[in-house]
Amino acid sequence: VQLQASGGGLVQAGGSLRLSCAASGRTFSVNYMGWFRQALGKEREFVAGISRSGVSIYYAGSVKGRFTISRDNPKNTVYLQMNSLQPEDAAVYYCAANDRVVAGTPSLAQIKYWGQGTLVTVSS
């Protein structure tokens, strides 16, 4: 499975961005999809995750209420709508996926597939 993320860019604080991640290859095997981010000098951290059915959705506390994850299974695509962006949201955002069910706040080891990352910059 290959993941291709897009949609990053420069936005002013308070603004919005929508990230997309398209899966290709053995997409029929993909169950969990999600987003992680890594700010400069920091470790990669979980942002949001969604089950194959879309029923189970998880958010990091720092983004809950501002970010919304969704997926379009026929298009093999997961989205991250980011509203009210703040400078602390600036990071490289990585799309993530796994063939298995993943719940809660997964560790990096629980992610089987990674996208290449898309840069989000937030100006104050």
PDB file of C-alpha atoms in Angstrom:
ATOM      1  CA  VAL A   1       0.000   0.000   0.000  1.00  0.00           C
ATOM      2  CA  GLN A   2       1.283   3.443  -0.923  1.00  0.00           C
ATOM      3  CA  LEU A   3       0.003   6.646   0.651  1.00  0.00           C
ATOM      4  CA  GLN A   4       0.190  10.048  -1.029  1.00  0.00           C
ATOM      5  CA  ALA A   5      -0.572  13.058   1.145  1.00  0.00           C
ATOM      6  CA  SER A   6      -1.355  16.531  -0.137  1.00  0.00           C
ATOM      7  CA  GLY A   7      -2.935  19.794   0.909  1.00  0.00           C
ATOM      8  CA  GLY A   8      -0.313  21.297   3.158  1.00  0.00           C
ATOM      9  CA  GLY A   9       0.707  24.922   2.886  1.00  0.00           C
ATOM     10  CA  LEU A  10       1.044  28.254   4.627  1.00  0.00           C
ATOM     11  CA  VAL A  11      -1.914  29.636   6.543  1.00  0.00           C
ATOM     12  CA  GLN A  12      -2.422  32.433   9.025  1.00  0.00           C
ATOM     13  CA  ALA A  13      -3.339  31.639  12.605  1.00  0.00           C
ATOM     14  CA  GLY A  14      -7.065  31.048  12.823  1.00  0.00           C
ATOM     15  CA  GLY A  15      -7.220  29.795   9.266  1.00  0.00           C
ATOM     16  CA  SER A  16      -8.084  26.406   7.816  1.00  0.00           C
ATOM     17  CA  LEU A  17      -6.522  23.734   5.653  1.00  0.00           C
ATOM     18  CA  ARG A  18      -7.743  20.403   4.340  1.00  0.00           C
ATOM     19  CA  LEU A  19      -5.290  17.575   3.970  1.00  0.00           C
ATOM     20  CA  SER A  20      -5.922  14.586   1.736  1.00  0.00           C
ATOM     21  CA  CYS A  21      -4.262  11.200   1.581  1.00  0.00           C
ATOM     22  CA  ALA A  22      -4.888   8.789  -1.248  1.00  0.00           C
ATOM     23  CA  ALA A  23      -4.044   5.123  -0.876  1.00  0.00           C
ATOM     24  CA  SER A  24      -3.023   2.932  -3.782  1.00  0.00           C
ATOM     25  CA  GLY A  25      -1.957  -0.655  -4.224  1.00  0.00           C
ATOM     26  CA  ARG A  26      -3.536  -3.305  -1.973  1.00  0.00           C
ATOM     27  CA  THR A  27      -6.133  -0.881  -0.722  1.00  0.00           C
ATOM     28  CA  PHE A  28      -8.654  -3.637  -0.049  1.00  0.00           C
ATOM     29  CA  SER A  29      -6.528  -4.647   2.917  1.00  0.00           C
ATOM     30  CA  VAL A  30      -6.484  -1.235   4.566  1.00  0.00           C
ATOM     31  CA  ASN A  31      -8.545  -0.953   7.717  1.00  0.00           C
ATOM     32  CA  TYR A  32      -7.298   1.923   9.852  1.00  0.00           C
ATOM     33  CA  MET A  33      -6.257   5.280   8.437  1.00  0.00           C
ATOM     34  CA  GLY A  34      -5.013   8.270  10.323  1.00  0.00           C
ATOM     35  CA  TRP A  35      -2.755  11.284  10.623  1.00  0.00           C
ATOM     36  CA  PHE A  36       0.339  11.959  12.654  1.00  0.00           C
ATOM     37  CA  ARG A  37       2.484  15.080  12.762  1.00  0.00           C
ATOM     38  CA  GLN A  38       6.041  15.961  13.559  1.00  0.00           C
ATOM     39  CA  ALA A  39       7.087  19.473  14.480  1.00  0.00           C
ATOM     40  CA  LEU A  40      10.673  20.607  14.128  1.00  0.00           C
ATOM     41  CA  GLY A  41      12.765  19.109  16.901  1.00  0.00           C
ATOM     42  CA  LYS A  42       9.912  17.047  18.289  1.00  0.00           C
ATOM     43  CA  GLU A  43       8.803  13.459  18.087  1.00  0.00           C
ATOM     44  CA  ARG A  44       6.108  12.323  15.698  1.00  0.00           C
ATOM     45  CA  GLU A  45       2.736  12.352  17.431  1.00  0.00           C
ATOM     46  CA  PHE A  46      -0.741  11.036  16.797  1.00  0.00           C
ATOM     47  CA  VAL A  47      -3.330  13.518  15.515  1.00  0.00           C
ATOM     48  CA  ALA A  48      -6.421  11.604  14.410  1.00  0.00           C
ATOM     49  CA  GLY A  49      -7.532   8.144  13.305  1.00  0.00           C
ATOM     50  CA  ILE A  50     -10.575   6.535  11.728  1.00  0.00           C
ATOM     51  CA  SER A  51     -11.741   2.981  11.278  1.00  0.00           C
ATOM     52  CA  ARG A  52     -12.678   1.484   7.934  1.00  0.00           C
ATOM     53  CA  SER A  53     -16.383   1.945   8.591  1.00  0.00           C
ATOM     54  CA  GLY A  54     -15.901   5.479   9.857  1.00  0.00           C
ATOM     55  CA  VAL A  55     -17.759   4.613  13.040  1.00  0.00           C
ATOM     56  CA  SER A  56     -14.694   4.723  15.280  1.00  0.00           C
ATOM     57  CA  ILE A  57     -12.874   8.056  15.287  1.00  0.00           C
ATOM     58  CA  TYR A  58     -10.112   9.205  17.616  1.00  0.00           C
ATOM     59  CA  TYR A  59      -8.437  12.570  18.154  1.00  0.00           C
ATOM     60  CA  ALA A  60      -5.508  13.846  20.123  1.00  0.00           C
ATOM     61  CA  GLY A  61      -6.663  16.137  22.864  1.00  0.00           C
ATOM     62  CA  SER A  62      -4.799  19.081  21.362  1.00  0.00           C
ATOM     63  CA  VAL A  63      -6.854  19.013  18.153  1.00  0.00           C
ATOM     64  CA  LYS A  64     -10.237  17.784  19.340  1.00  0.00           C
ATOM     65  CA  GLY A  65     -12.952  20.228  18.383  1.00  0.00           C
ATOM     66  CA  ARG A  66     -10.804  21.896  15.716  1.00  0.00           C
ATOM     67  CA  PHE A  67      -9.816  19.038  13.402  1.00  0.00           C
ATOM     68  CA  THR A  68     -12.124  16.571  11.671  1.00  0.00           C
ATOM     69  CA  ILE A  69     -11.035  13.301  10.095  1.00  0.00           C
ATOM     70  CA  SER A  70     -13.111  11.568   7.446  1.00  0.00           C
ATOM     71  CA  ARG A  71     -12.630   8.990   4.721  1.00  0.00           C
ATOM     72  CA  ASP A  72     -14.060   8.109   1.343  1.00  0.00           C
ATOM     73  CA  ASN A  73     -13.597   4.374   0.886  1.00  0.00           C
ATOM     74  CA  PRO A  74     -14.513   4.198  -2.820  1.00  0.00           C
ATOM     75  CA  LYS A  75     -11.781   6.786  -3.417  1.00  0.00           C
ATOM     76  CA  ASN A  76      -9.390   5.148  -0.901  1.00  0.00           C
ATOM     77  CA  THR A  77      -8.839   8.599   0.557  1.00  0.00           C
ATOM     78  CA  VAL A  78      -8.709   9.996   4.063  1.00  0.00           C
ATOM     79  CA  TYR A  79      -9.097  13.696   4.840  1.00  0.00           C
ATOM     80  CA  LEU A  80      -8.147  15.955   7.703  1.00  0.00           C
ATOM     81  CA  GLN A  81     -10.057  19.217   7.936  1.00  0.00           C
ATOM     82  CA  MET A  82      -8.093  21.560  10.154  1.00  0.00           C
ATOM     83  CA  ASN A  83      -9.798  24.667  11.474  1.00  0.00           C
ATOM     84  CA  SER A  84      -8.658  27.376  13.876  1.00  0.00           C
ATOM     85  CA  LEU A  85      -5.045  26.555  13.152  1.00  0.00           C
ATOM     86  CA  GLN A  86      -2.479  27.805  15.614  1.00  0.00           C
ATOM     87  CA  PRO A  87       1.302  28.178  15.351  1.00  0.00           C
ATOM     88  CA  GLU A  88       1.701  25.073  17.503  1.00  0.00           C
ATOM     89  CA  ASP A  89      -0.074  23.064  14.789  1.00  0.00           C
ATOM     90  CA  ALA A  90       2.787  23.737  12.379  1.00  0.00           C
ATOM     91  CA  ALA A  91       4.433  20.457  11.458  1.00  0.00           C
ATOM     92  CA  VAL A  92       4.927  17.899   8.760  1.00  0.00           C
ATOM     93  CA  TYR A  93       1.718  15.879   8.661  1.00  0.00           C
ATOM     94  CA  TYR A  94       1.975  12.196   7.821  1.00  0.00           C
ATOM     95  CA  CYS A  95      -0.750   9.940   6.596  1.00  0.00           C
ATOM     96  CA  ALA A  96      -0.797   6.513   8.262  1.00  0.00           C
ATOM     97  CA  ALA A  97      -2.586   3.238   7.702  1.00  0.00           C
ATOM     98  CA  ASN A  98      -2.766  -0.343   8.865  1.00  0.00           C
ATOM     99  CA  ASP A  99      -4.443  -3.529   7.751  1.00  0.00           C
ATOM    100  CA  ARG A 100      -5.475  -4.217  11.339  1.00  0.00           C
ATOM    101  CA  VAL A 101      -7.923  -2.467  13.581  1.00  0.00           C
ATOM    102  CA  VAL A 102      -6.182   0.253  15.554  1.00  0.00           C
ATOM    103  CA  ALA A 103      -7.936   1.961  18.422  1.00  0.00           C
ATOM    104  CA  GLY A 104      -7.252   4.969  20.571  1.00  0.00           C
ATOM    105  CA  THR A 105      -3.901   6.697  20.365  1.00  0.00           C
ATOM    106  CA  PRO A 106      -1.617   4.329  18.477  1.00  0.00           C
ATOM    107  CA  SER A 107       2.123   4.208  18.830  1.00  0.00           C
ATOM    108  CA  LEU A 108       4.344   4.542  15.786  1.00  0.00           C
ATOM    109  CA  ALA A 109       4.954   0.797  15.956  1.00  0.00           C
ATOM    110  CA  GLN A 110       1.265   0.152  15.348  1.00  0.00           C
ATOM    111  CA  ILE A 111       1.405   1.847  11.949  1.00  0.00           C
ATOM    112  CA  LYS A 112       2.251  -0.359   8.992  1.00  0.00           C
ATOM    113  CA  TYR A 113       2.098   2.168   6.140  1.00  0.00           C
ATOM    114  CA  TRP A 114       3.314   5.775   6.068  1.00  0.00           C
ATOM    115  CA  GLY A 115       2.867   8.537   3.546  1.00  0.00           C
ATOM    116  CA  GLN A 116       5.636  10.955   2.605  1.00  0.00           C
ATOM    117  CA  GLY A 117       4.370  13.892   4.664  1.00  0.00           C
ATOM    118  CA  THR A 118       2.988  17.296   3.796  1.00  0.00           C
ATOM    119  CA  LEU A 119       4.177  20.514   5.441  1.00  0.00           C
ATOM    120  CA  VAL A 120       1.768  22.777   7.313  1.00  0.00           C
ATOM    121  CA  THR A 121       3.070  26.200   8.288  1.00  0.00           C
ATOM    122  CA  VAL A 122       1.033  28.540  10.471  1.00  0.00           C
ATOM    123  CA  SER A 123       2.005  32.198  10.725  1.00  0.00           C
ATOM    124  CA  SER A 124       1.090  34.190  13.814  1.00  0.00           C
TER     125      SER A 124
END
